[in-house]
XYZ file of C-alpha atoms in Angstrom:
293
model
C 106.568 -114.593 -200.525
C 108.642 -111.403 -200.569
C 106.914 -108.435 -202.145
C 108.124 -106.907 -205.383
C 109.807 -103.541 -204.903
C 109.392 -100.402 -206.956
C 111.562 -97.309 -206.620
C 109.848 -94.035 -207.579
C 111.976 -90.902 -207.679
C 111.037 -87.243 -207.776
C 113.079 -86.284 -210.822
C 112.792 -82.556 -210.258
C 113.965 -82.864 -206.655
C 117.048 -84.820 -207.710
C 117.775 -82.407 -210.560
C 117.449 -79.269 -208.406
C 119.584 -80.691 -205.615
C 122.320 -81.725 -208.032
C 122.258 -78.384 -209.829
C 122.535 -76.181 -206.755
C 125.187 -78.393 -205.154
C 127.579 -77.517 -207.973
C 126.183 -74.163 -209.179
C 127.299 -72.522 -205.945
C 130.885 -72.854 -207.213
C 129.975 -72.288 -210.890
C 130.658 -75.912 -211.865
C 128.221 -76.029 -214.762
C 130.191 -78.591 -216.859
C 129.068 -77.634 -220.381
C 129.000 -80.301 -223.074
C 130.208 -79.840 -226.656
C 126.843 -78.382 -227.667
C 127.224 -75.677 -225.007
C 124.467 -77.054 -222.772
C 125.207 -77.060 -219.023
C 125.138 -80.600 -217.616
C 125.871 -80.194 -213.911
C 122.271 -80.784 -212.845
C 121.641 -83.586 -215.330
C 124.798 -85.490 -214.420
C 124.086 -85.135 -210.712
C 120.491 -86.240 -211.299
C 121.627 -89.449 -212.997
C 124.245 -90.062 -210.303
C 121.562 -89.637 -207.607
C 119.347 -92.055 -209.530
C 122.072 -94.681 -209.889
C 122.988 -94.367 -206.217
C 119.374 -94.825 -205.109
C 118.951 -97.883 -207.338
C 122.108 -99.433 -205.901
C 120.981 -98.721 -202.323
C 117.445 -99.950 -202.907
C 118.262 -102.946 -205.100
C 115.204 -102.102 -207.133
C 113.175 -104.438 -209.308
C 111.289 -101.575 -210.932
C 112.131 -97.862 -211.323
C 110.065 -94.831 -212.383
C 110.867 -91.110 -212.541
C 108.118 -88.550 -211.849
C 108.287 -84.922 -213.002
C 106.521 -81.610 -212.588
C 105.291 -79.953 -215.780
C 104.998 -76.265 -216.541
C 101.699 -74.484 -216.926
C 100.312 -74.697 -213.406
C 98.184 -77.290 -211.645
C 94.710 -77.645 -210.170
C 96.103 -76.016 -207.014
C 96.738 -72.783 -208.938
C 93.091 -72.798 -209.956
C 92.094 -73.163 -206.291
C 94.510 -70.532 -204.995
C 96.070 -68.020 -207.379
C 99.020 -67.366 -205.070
C 100.075 -71.019 -205.020
C 103.849 -71.060 -205.696
C 103.374 -67.696 -207.417
C 106.275 -65.963 -205.679
C 108.998 -68.503 -206.364
C 111.940 -67.010 -208.216
C 112.604 -68.054 -211.797
C 115.149 -70.861 -212.228
C 118.696 -69.833 -213.219
C 119.426 -69.648 -216.946
C 121.871 -72.551 -216.673
C 119.171 -74.825 -215.225
C 116.359 -74.145 -217.706
C 117.711 -76.243 -220.625
C 118.423 -79.124 -218.258
C 114.741 -79.759 -217.462
C 113.987 -81.376 -220.832
C 117.548 -82.670 -221.154
C 117.218 -84.699 -217.942
C 114.029 -86.371 -219.187
C 115.576 -87.075 -222.579
C 118.633 -88.690 -221.011
C 116.567 -90.685 -218.505
C 114.509 -92.034 -221.400
C 117.650 -92.860 -223.414
C 119.024 -94.817 -220.461
C 115.848 -96.881 -220.290
C 113.873 -95.207 -217.513
C 110.192 -94.317 -217.752
C 109.349 -90.621 -217.284
C 105.968 -90.025 -215.640
C 104.003 -86.780 -215.473
C 100.512 -85.407 -216.001
C 99.448 -81.920 -217.027
C 97.639 -80.125 -214.212
C 99.273 -82.191 -211.463
C 102.574 -82.177 -209.603
C 105.167 -84.927 -209.423
C 104.022 -85.556 -205.827
C 100.533 -86.363 -207.085
C 101.936 -88.836 -209.613
C 104.083 -90.441 -206.919
C 101.094 -90.766 -204.616
C 98.843 -92.153 -207.327
C 101.341 -94.818 -208.375
C 102.151 -95.809 -204.782
C 98.424 -96.214 -204.099
C 97.938 -98.213 -207.278
C 100.875 -100.565 -206.734
C 99.877 -101.377 -203.158
C 96.806 -103.083 -204.600
C 99.147 -105.243 -206.672
C 101.036 -106.362 -203.569
C 104.056 -104.181 -204.348
C 106.125 -102.220 -201.834
C 107.034 -98.683 -202.950
C 109.999 -96.565 -201.920
C 109.914 -92.885 -202.875
C 113.109 -90.818 -203.108
C 112.652 -87.048 -202.892
C 113.865 -83.938 -201.142
C 110.363 -82.745 -200.278
C 108.988 -83.613 -196.827
C 105.426 -83.062 -198.040
C 105.580 -86.570 -199.500
C 105.866 -88.009 -195.975
C 102.066 -87.980 -195.779
C 102.203 -91.050 -198.058
C 104.193 -93.164 -195.596
C 102.438 -96.389 -194.620
C 103.143 -100.108 -194.355
C 103.377 -100.328 -198.161
C 105.256 -97.086 -198.794
C 108.598 -95.856 -197.466
C 110.016 -92.404 -198.147
C 113.715 -91.563 -198.393
C 114.502 -87.865 -197.988
C 117.711 -86.768 -199.700
C 120.435 -85.462 -197.427
C 123.715 -83.757 -198.325
C 125.870 -85.733 -200.729
C 125.094 -88.908 -202.637
C 123.603 -91.986 -201.006
C 122.614 -90.203 -197.815
C 118.922 -90.501 -196.967
C 116.675 -90.002 -194.006
C 114.513 -93.098 -194.305
C 110.921 -93.086 -193.087
C 108.495 -95.916 -192.457
C 105.412 -95.572 -190.198
C 107.408 -96.212 -187.017
C 110.255 -93.783 -187.722
C 107.776 -91.122 -188.818
C 105.677 -91.325 -185.652
C 108.783 -91.370 -183.459
C 109.968 -88.101 -184.995
C 106.729 -86.226 -185.697
C 104.511 -87.567 -182.884
C 101.561 -87.716 -185.255
C 100.476 -90.149 -187.977
C 101.729 -89.591 -191.555
C 98.271 -88.651 -192.886
C 98.007 -85.993 -190.160
C 100.871 -84.141 -191.818
C 98.174 -82.751 -194.128
C 96.365 -81.235 -191.129
C 99.645 -79.939 -189.704
C 100.433 -78.100 -192.929
C 96.884 -76.757 -193.128
C 97.366 -74.997 -189.781
C 100.958 -73.907 -190.370
C 100.682 -73.005 -194.039
C 103.657 -73.260 -196.355
C 105.636 -70.147 -197.247
C 107.435 -71.932 -200.088
C 104.122 -72.962 -201.667
C 102.564 -69.585 -200.956
C 99.646 -70.244 -198.638
C 99.492 -68.961 -195.053
C 97.329 -71.481 -193.182
C 96.222 -69.890 -189.903
C 98.287 -66.832 -189.048
C 99.879 -67.130 -185.636
C 99.705 -70.912 -185.378
C 103.070 -72.606 -185.729
C 104.256 -76.193 -185.677
C 104.159 -76.626 -181.887
C 100.579 -75.412 -181.469
C 99.404 -77.209 -184.604
C 100.932 -80.484 -183.405
C 99.230 -80.133 -180.030
C 95.869 -79.469 -181.684
C 96.225 -82.506 -183.934
C 97.359 -84.785 -181.108
C 94.359 -83.623 -179.049
C 91.605 -83.578 -181.695
C 92.962 -85.722 -184.520
C 92.341 -83.504 -187.543
C 91.360 -80.046 -188.777
C 87.662 -80.870 -189.063
C 87.421 -81.961 -185.434
C 89.328 -78.875 -184.265
C 86.837 -76.705 -186.137
C 83.930 -78.604 -184.589
C 85.366 -77.956 -181.111
C 86.869 -74.521 -181.741
C 84.910 -72.902 -178.872
C 86.703 -75.206 -176.422
C 90.091 -73.728 -177.332
C 91.856 -70.876 -175.541
C 90.458 -67.568 -176.754
C 93.580 -66.629 -178.716
C 93.624 -69.878 -180.687
C 89.873 -69.771 -181.234
C 90.042 -66.240 -182.632
C 92.915 -67.054 -184.981
C 91.163 -70.114 -186.379
C 87.820 -68.382 -186.769
C 89.474 -65.411 -188.473
C 91.300 -67.618 -190.996
C 88.713 -70.389 -191.197
C 88.263 -70.297 -194.968
C 92.021 -70.223 -195.539
C 92.392 -73.175 -193.174
C 89.908 -75.184 -195.218
C 91.639 -74.121 -198.442
C 95.066 -74.988 -197.039
C 93.824 -78.446 -196.126
C 93.013 -79.078 -199.778
C 96.265 -77.559 -201.029
C 98.379 -79.627 -198.637
C 96.915 -82.998 -199.582
C 98.627 -85.030 -202.274
C 96.120 -86.086 -204.928
C 96.232 -89.860 -205.444
C 93.724 -90.133 -208.283
C 95.779 -88.631 -211.113
C 94.575 -89.947 -214.515
C 97.727 -91.925 -215.286
C 98.306 -95.628 -215.782
C 101.802 -97.083 -215.656
C 101.964 -100.845 -215.660
C 104.508 -102.191 -213.233
C 106.070 -104.326 -215.961
C 106.911 -101.164 -217.916
C 109.127 -100.021 -215.040
C 111.207 -103.221 -214.943
C 114.821 -102.279 -214.286
C 117.074 -103.949 -216.856
C 120.382 -102.470 -215.726
C 122.973 -100.972 -218.046
C 125.039 -102.202 -220.977
C 127.885 -100.954 -223.133
C 125.256 -99.007 -225.089
C 124.766 -96.842 -221.999
C 128.346 -95.622 -222.309
C 127.616 -94.572 -225.872
C 124.597 -92.598 -224.658
C 126.816 -90.800 -222.151
C 129.310 -90.004 -224.905
C 126.524 -88.690 -227.147
C 125.225 -86.331 -224.461
C 128.651 -85.358 -223.138
C 128.093 -86.831 -219.666
C 131.648 -87.525 -218.556
C 130.850 -87.891 -214.846
C 127.986 -90.294 -215.501
C 130.118 -92.291 -217.931
C 132.720 -92.871 -215.231
C 130.011 -94.064 -212.827
C 128.503 -96.441 -215.369
C 131.923 -97.762 -216.351
C 132.476 -98.689 -212.702
C 129.124 -100.500 -212.579
C 129.792 -102.388 -215.790
C 133.251 -103.397 -214.603
């Protein structure tokens, strides 16, 4: 029997991508209330496009929340140096969730955790129910979740363009297993997330170490076998390496429960057009009108 399919999307990734794609030319598309809608409308268009491509049975939207996460408690510099979002984007964070809810989608988040953690937790939960999960995001960190029950689609430029990963395509490109992406990031660090890993070890060296030893722990156990330069770098930044390993791993035990039935995708109706009119979403209304036709 064919498995049920659930589509989980990183709402913040879709919203940011849509916003910056149009903000570069100042296409903010304000509604009658004076709220910019460029990001929100692009977010919904991305969502509709992914649903059409995936032919989803069930759909959920995961979000980051403000106020920091457990990673900030572990490492104070975690994402600390990211610039503040543009003024035109700020009101669209809550607006996007409100509109997603009005259109019948379930918004999923948990204080103290990132959207990635929610995505990972749900994918892990649904696999035990015999469900296949596809995750749509712009963040390659989520690729560590790829397995026989979980595909990841990375957004590319435009709508409906994805780089699709399953275990085979991942290994062919990265030359390591998906779970080893955690170890790779631990060595390399992540400048966007604000942790350095091991200074002086880049992707090429880190990949070689992982292919040779398997994981960070085994490299540490055999550190004296390494060339002197690599050994010194790892020993110097040993504590940061261990910390980075924890920061890089997606947490799959977030205290959330979302029954699969709650995510059932019911499609759209004429009422959806009224919702678009209410929120001033002219672009989305045109897309939905095409679907309903």
